[in-house]
Coordinates of C-alpha atoms and ligand atoms in Angstrom, one line a residue:
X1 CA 39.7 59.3 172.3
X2 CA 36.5 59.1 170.5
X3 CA 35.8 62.3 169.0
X4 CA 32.5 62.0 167.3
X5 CA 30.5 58.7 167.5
X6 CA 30.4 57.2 164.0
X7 CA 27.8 54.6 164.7
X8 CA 25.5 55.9 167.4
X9 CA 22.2 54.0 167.2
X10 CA 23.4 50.9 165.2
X11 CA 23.0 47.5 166.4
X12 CA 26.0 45.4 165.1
X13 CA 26.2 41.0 165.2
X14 CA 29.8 40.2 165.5
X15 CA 30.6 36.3 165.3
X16 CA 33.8 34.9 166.9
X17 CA 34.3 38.3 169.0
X18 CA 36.0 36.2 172.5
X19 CA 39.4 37.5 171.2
X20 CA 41.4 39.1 168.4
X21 CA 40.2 40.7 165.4
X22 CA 36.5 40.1 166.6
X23 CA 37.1 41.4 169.8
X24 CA 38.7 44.6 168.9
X25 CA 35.8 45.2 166.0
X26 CA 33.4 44.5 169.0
X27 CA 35.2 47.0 171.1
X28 CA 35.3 49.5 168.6
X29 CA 32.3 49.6 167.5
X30 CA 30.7 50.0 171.0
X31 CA 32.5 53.3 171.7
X32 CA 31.3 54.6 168.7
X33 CA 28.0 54.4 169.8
X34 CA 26.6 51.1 169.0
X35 CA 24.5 47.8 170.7
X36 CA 26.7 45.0 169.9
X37 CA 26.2 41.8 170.3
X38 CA 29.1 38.9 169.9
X39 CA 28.8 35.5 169.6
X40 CA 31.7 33.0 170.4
X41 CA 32.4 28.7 171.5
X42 CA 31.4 27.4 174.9
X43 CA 35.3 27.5 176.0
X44 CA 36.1 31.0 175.2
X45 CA 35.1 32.7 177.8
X46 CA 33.1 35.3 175.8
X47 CA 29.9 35.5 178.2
X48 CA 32.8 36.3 181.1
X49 CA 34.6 38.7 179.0
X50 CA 31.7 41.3 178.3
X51 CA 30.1 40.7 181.5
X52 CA 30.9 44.2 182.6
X53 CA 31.9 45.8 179.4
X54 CA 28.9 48.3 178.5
X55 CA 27.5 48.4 174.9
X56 CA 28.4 44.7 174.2
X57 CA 26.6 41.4 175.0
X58 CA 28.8 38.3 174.8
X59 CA 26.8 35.0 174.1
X60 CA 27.6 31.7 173.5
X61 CA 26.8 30.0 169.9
X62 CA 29.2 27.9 167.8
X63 CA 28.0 29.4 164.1
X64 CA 29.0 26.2 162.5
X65 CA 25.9 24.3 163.8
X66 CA 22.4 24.1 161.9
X67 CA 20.4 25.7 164.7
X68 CA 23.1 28.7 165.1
X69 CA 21.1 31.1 162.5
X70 CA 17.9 30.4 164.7
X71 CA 19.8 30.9 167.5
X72 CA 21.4 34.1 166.9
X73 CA 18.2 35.3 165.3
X74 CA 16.5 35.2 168.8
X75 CA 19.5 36.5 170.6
X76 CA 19.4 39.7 168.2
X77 CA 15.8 40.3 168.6
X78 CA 16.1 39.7 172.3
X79 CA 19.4 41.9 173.2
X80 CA 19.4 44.1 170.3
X81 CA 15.7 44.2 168.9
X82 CA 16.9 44.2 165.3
X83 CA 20.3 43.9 163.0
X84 CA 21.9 46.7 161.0
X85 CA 25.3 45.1 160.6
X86 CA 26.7 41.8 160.9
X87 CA 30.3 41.2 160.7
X88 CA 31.0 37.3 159.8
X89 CA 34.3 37.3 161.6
X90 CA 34.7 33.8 162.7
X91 CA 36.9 31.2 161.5
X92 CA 39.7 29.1 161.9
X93 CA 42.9 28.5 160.2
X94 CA 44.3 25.2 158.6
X95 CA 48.0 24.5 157.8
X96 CA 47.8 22.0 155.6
X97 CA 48.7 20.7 151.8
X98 CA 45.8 19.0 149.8
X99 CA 48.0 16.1 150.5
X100 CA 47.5 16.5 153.6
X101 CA 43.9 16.7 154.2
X102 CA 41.2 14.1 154.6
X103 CA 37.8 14.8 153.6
X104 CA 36.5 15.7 157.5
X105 CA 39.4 17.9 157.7
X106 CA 38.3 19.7 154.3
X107 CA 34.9 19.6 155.7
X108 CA 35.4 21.3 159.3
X109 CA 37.2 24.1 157.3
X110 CA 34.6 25.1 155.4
X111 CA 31.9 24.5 158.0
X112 CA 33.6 27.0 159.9
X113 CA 35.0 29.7 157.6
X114 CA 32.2 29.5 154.8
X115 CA 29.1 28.0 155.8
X116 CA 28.5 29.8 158.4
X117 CA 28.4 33.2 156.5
X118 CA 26.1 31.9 154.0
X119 CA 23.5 31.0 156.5
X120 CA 23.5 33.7 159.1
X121 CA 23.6 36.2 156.1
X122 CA 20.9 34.5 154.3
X123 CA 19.2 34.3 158.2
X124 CA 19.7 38.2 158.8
X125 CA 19.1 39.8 155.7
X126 CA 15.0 40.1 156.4
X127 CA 16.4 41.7 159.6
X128 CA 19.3 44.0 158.1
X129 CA 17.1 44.6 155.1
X130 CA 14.8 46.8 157.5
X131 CA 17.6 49.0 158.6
X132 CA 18.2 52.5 157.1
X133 CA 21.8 51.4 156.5
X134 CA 22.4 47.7 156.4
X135 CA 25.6 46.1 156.1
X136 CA 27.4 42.9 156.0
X137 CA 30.8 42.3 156.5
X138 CA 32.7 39.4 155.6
X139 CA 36.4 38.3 157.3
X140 CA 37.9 37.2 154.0
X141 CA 42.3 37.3 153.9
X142 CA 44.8 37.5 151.8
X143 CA 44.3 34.6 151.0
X144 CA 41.0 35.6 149.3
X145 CA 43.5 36.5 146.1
X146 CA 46.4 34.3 146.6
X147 CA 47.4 31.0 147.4
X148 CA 49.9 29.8 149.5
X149 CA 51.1 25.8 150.1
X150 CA 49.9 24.5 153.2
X151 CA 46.9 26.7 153.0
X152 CA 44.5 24.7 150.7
X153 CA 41.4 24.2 152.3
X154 CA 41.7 27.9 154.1
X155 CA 42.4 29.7 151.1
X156 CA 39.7 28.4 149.0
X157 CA 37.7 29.2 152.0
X158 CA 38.5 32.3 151.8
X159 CA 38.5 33.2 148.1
X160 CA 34.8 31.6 148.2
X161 CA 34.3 34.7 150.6
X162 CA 35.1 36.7 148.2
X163 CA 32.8 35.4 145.7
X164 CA 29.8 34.7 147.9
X165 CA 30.6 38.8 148.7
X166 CA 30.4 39.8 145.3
X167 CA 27.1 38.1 144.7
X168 CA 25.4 38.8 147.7
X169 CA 26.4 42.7 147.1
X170 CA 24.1 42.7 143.9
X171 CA 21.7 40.9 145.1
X172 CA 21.0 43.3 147.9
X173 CA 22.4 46.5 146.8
X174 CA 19.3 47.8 145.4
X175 CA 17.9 47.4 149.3
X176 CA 20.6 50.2 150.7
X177 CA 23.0 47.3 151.7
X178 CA 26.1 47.1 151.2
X179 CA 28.3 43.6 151.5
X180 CA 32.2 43.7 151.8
X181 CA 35.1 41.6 152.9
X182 CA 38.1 42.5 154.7
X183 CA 41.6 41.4 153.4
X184 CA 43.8 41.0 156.6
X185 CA 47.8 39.8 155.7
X186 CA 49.5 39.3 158.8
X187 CA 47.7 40.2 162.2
X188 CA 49.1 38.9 165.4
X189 CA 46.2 37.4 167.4
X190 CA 45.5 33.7 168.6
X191 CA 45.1 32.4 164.9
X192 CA 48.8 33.5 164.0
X193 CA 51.0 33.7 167.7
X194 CA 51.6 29.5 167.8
X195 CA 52.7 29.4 164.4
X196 CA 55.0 32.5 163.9
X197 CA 56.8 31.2 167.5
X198 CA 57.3 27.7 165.7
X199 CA 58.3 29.6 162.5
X200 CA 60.0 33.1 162.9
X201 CA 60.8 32.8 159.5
X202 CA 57.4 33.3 158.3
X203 CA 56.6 35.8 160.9
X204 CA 60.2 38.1 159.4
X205 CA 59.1 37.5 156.2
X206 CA 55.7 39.5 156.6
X207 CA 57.1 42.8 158.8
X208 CA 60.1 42.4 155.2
X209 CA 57.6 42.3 153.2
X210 CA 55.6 44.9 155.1
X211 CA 55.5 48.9 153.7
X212 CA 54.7 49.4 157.5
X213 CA 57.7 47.3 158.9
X214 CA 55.3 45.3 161.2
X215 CA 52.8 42.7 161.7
X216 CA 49.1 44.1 161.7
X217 CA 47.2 44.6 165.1
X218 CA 43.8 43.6 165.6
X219 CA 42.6 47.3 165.9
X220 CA 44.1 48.3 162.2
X221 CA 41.6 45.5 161.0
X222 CA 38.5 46.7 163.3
X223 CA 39.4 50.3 162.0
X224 CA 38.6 49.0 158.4
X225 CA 35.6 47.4 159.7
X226 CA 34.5 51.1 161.4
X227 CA 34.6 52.3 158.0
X228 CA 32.4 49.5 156.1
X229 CA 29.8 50.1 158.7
X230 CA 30.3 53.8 158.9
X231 CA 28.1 56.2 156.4
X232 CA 31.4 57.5 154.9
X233 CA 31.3 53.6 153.0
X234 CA 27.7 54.0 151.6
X235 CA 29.0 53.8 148.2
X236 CA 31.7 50.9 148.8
X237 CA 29.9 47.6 147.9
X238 CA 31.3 43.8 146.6
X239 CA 34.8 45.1 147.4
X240 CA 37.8 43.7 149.6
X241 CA 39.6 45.9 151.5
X242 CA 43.4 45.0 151.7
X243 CA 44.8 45.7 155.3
X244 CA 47.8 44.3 155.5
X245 CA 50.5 47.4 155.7
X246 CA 51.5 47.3 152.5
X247 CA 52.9 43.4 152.1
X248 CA 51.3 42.0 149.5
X249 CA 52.1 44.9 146.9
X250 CA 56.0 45.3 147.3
X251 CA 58.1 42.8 145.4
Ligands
NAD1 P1 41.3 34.2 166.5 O1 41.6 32.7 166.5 O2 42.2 35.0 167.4 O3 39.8 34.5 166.8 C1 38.7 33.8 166.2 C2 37.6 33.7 167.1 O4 36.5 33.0 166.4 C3 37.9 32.9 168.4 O5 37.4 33.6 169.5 C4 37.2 31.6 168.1 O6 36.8 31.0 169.3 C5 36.0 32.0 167.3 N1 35.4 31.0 166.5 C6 36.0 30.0 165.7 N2 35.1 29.2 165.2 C7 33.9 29.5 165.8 C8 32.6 29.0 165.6 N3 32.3 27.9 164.9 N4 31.6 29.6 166.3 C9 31.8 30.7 167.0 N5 33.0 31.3 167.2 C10 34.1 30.7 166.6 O7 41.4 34.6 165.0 P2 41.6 36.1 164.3 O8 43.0 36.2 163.8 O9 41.0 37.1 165.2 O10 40.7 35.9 163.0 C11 39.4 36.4 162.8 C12 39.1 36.3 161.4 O11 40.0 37.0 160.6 C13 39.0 34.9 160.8 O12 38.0 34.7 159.9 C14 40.4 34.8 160.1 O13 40.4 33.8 159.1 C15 40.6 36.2 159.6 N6 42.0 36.5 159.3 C16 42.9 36.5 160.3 C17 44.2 36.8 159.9 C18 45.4 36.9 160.9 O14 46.5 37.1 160.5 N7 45.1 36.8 162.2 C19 44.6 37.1 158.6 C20 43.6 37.0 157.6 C21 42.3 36.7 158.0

């Protein structure tokens, strides 16, 4: 039950919102009060999906194409008539060693995972800037602070998330805008089901590892993502924010 609406008159861009974490930040963040409007691939169903779901427009825009700035531009104007948070939440993982990978292979992961939040923040900060309380908000990992083998291309992915976070926070900081990424471990959602059913050892090894005893939800990430765009994190800037039930920090 929503007790008080934390983001009532906000209009929030949400990339890769068909399913999982992007889908439950999308959710959330329309019953607390704000216009959202999600972006996802031709096949995902996303247009379908939102269809009768008030406070959230699903549209369809692959965000690793050059036009998909321009694209999503128009959509926010059109749907949402300006941008005060955009949550760069779409990406893809890679399970493979530098061994492993050919250059195309190298080059699809970061034209998915990194690219992409380059250009539609560098596209929506004019937009965001005009807001009373702008916001950006990156989807970095765990893997924006350790490495892992068979994770090459996505972990350096995602610690250049973290960097590109940094630097974009003091850049626009002085502008009331602040600019954080989200550290998820462990979340069970389409990116992680397939590979914890072929390896259960993995999987065991996380809930072990895991303060909480459990793999994370999609909804403990979209909380965290409440709180970056809520006025409670007006202070929080060029931080990551750890949500992975305590895994990473217990030996
Ligand atoms: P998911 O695969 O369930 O959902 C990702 C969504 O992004 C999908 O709907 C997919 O269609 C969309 N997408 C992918 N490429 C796109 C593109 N080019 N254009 C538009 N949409 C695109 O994954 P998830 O687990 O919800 O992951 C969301 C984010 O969280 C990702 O950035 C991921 O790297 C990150 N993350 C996830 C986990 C985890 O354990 N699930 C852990 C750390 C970080």
């Amino acid at each position: 039950m929503i007790h008080a609406e934390r983001l009532s008159k906000m209009r929030a861009v949400v990339t890769g919102g068909a399913t999982g974490i992007g889908e439950a930040i999308a959710r959330l963040y329309a019953q607390h009060g704000a216009k959202v409007l999600t972006v996802d691939l031709p096949d995902s169903g996303v247009v379908q999906k939102f269809e009768r779901v008030s406070g959230i427009d699903g549209e369809v825009c692959d965000v690793s194409t050059d036009e998909a700035p321009e694209q999503m531009i128009a959509l926010a104007e059109e749907k949402l008539g300006g941008v005060d948070i955009l949550v760069n939440n779409a990406g893809i993982s890679d399970l493979r060693t530098v061994e492993q990978s050919t250059d195309a292979q190298w080059d699809h992961v970061m034209a998915n995972n990194l690219r992409p939040v380059f250009r539609l923040s560098r596209a929506f900060l004019p937009m965001i800037r005009k807001s009373p309380a702008g916001r950006i908000i990156n989807l970095g990992s765990i893997f924006s602070q350790f490495g892992s083998a068979g994770l090459s291309a996505y972990a350096a992915s995602k610690h250049a998330i973290a960097g590109l976070t940094r630097s974009m926070a003091a850049e626009v900081g002085r502008d009331g805008i602040t600019v954080n990424f989200i550290q998820p471990g462990a979340i069970m959602t389409d990116m992680t089901r397939e590979s914890f059913r072929r390896n259960p050892e993995v999987r065991d090894a996380w809930i072990r590892k895991s303060a909480a005893g459990r793999l994370g939800e999609p909804l403990d990430v979209a909380r965290v993502a409440l709180f970056l765009a809520s006025d409670d994190a007006a202070f929080v800037s060029g931080t990551g924010v750890i949500v992975d039930g305590g895994a990473v920090n217990s030996l």
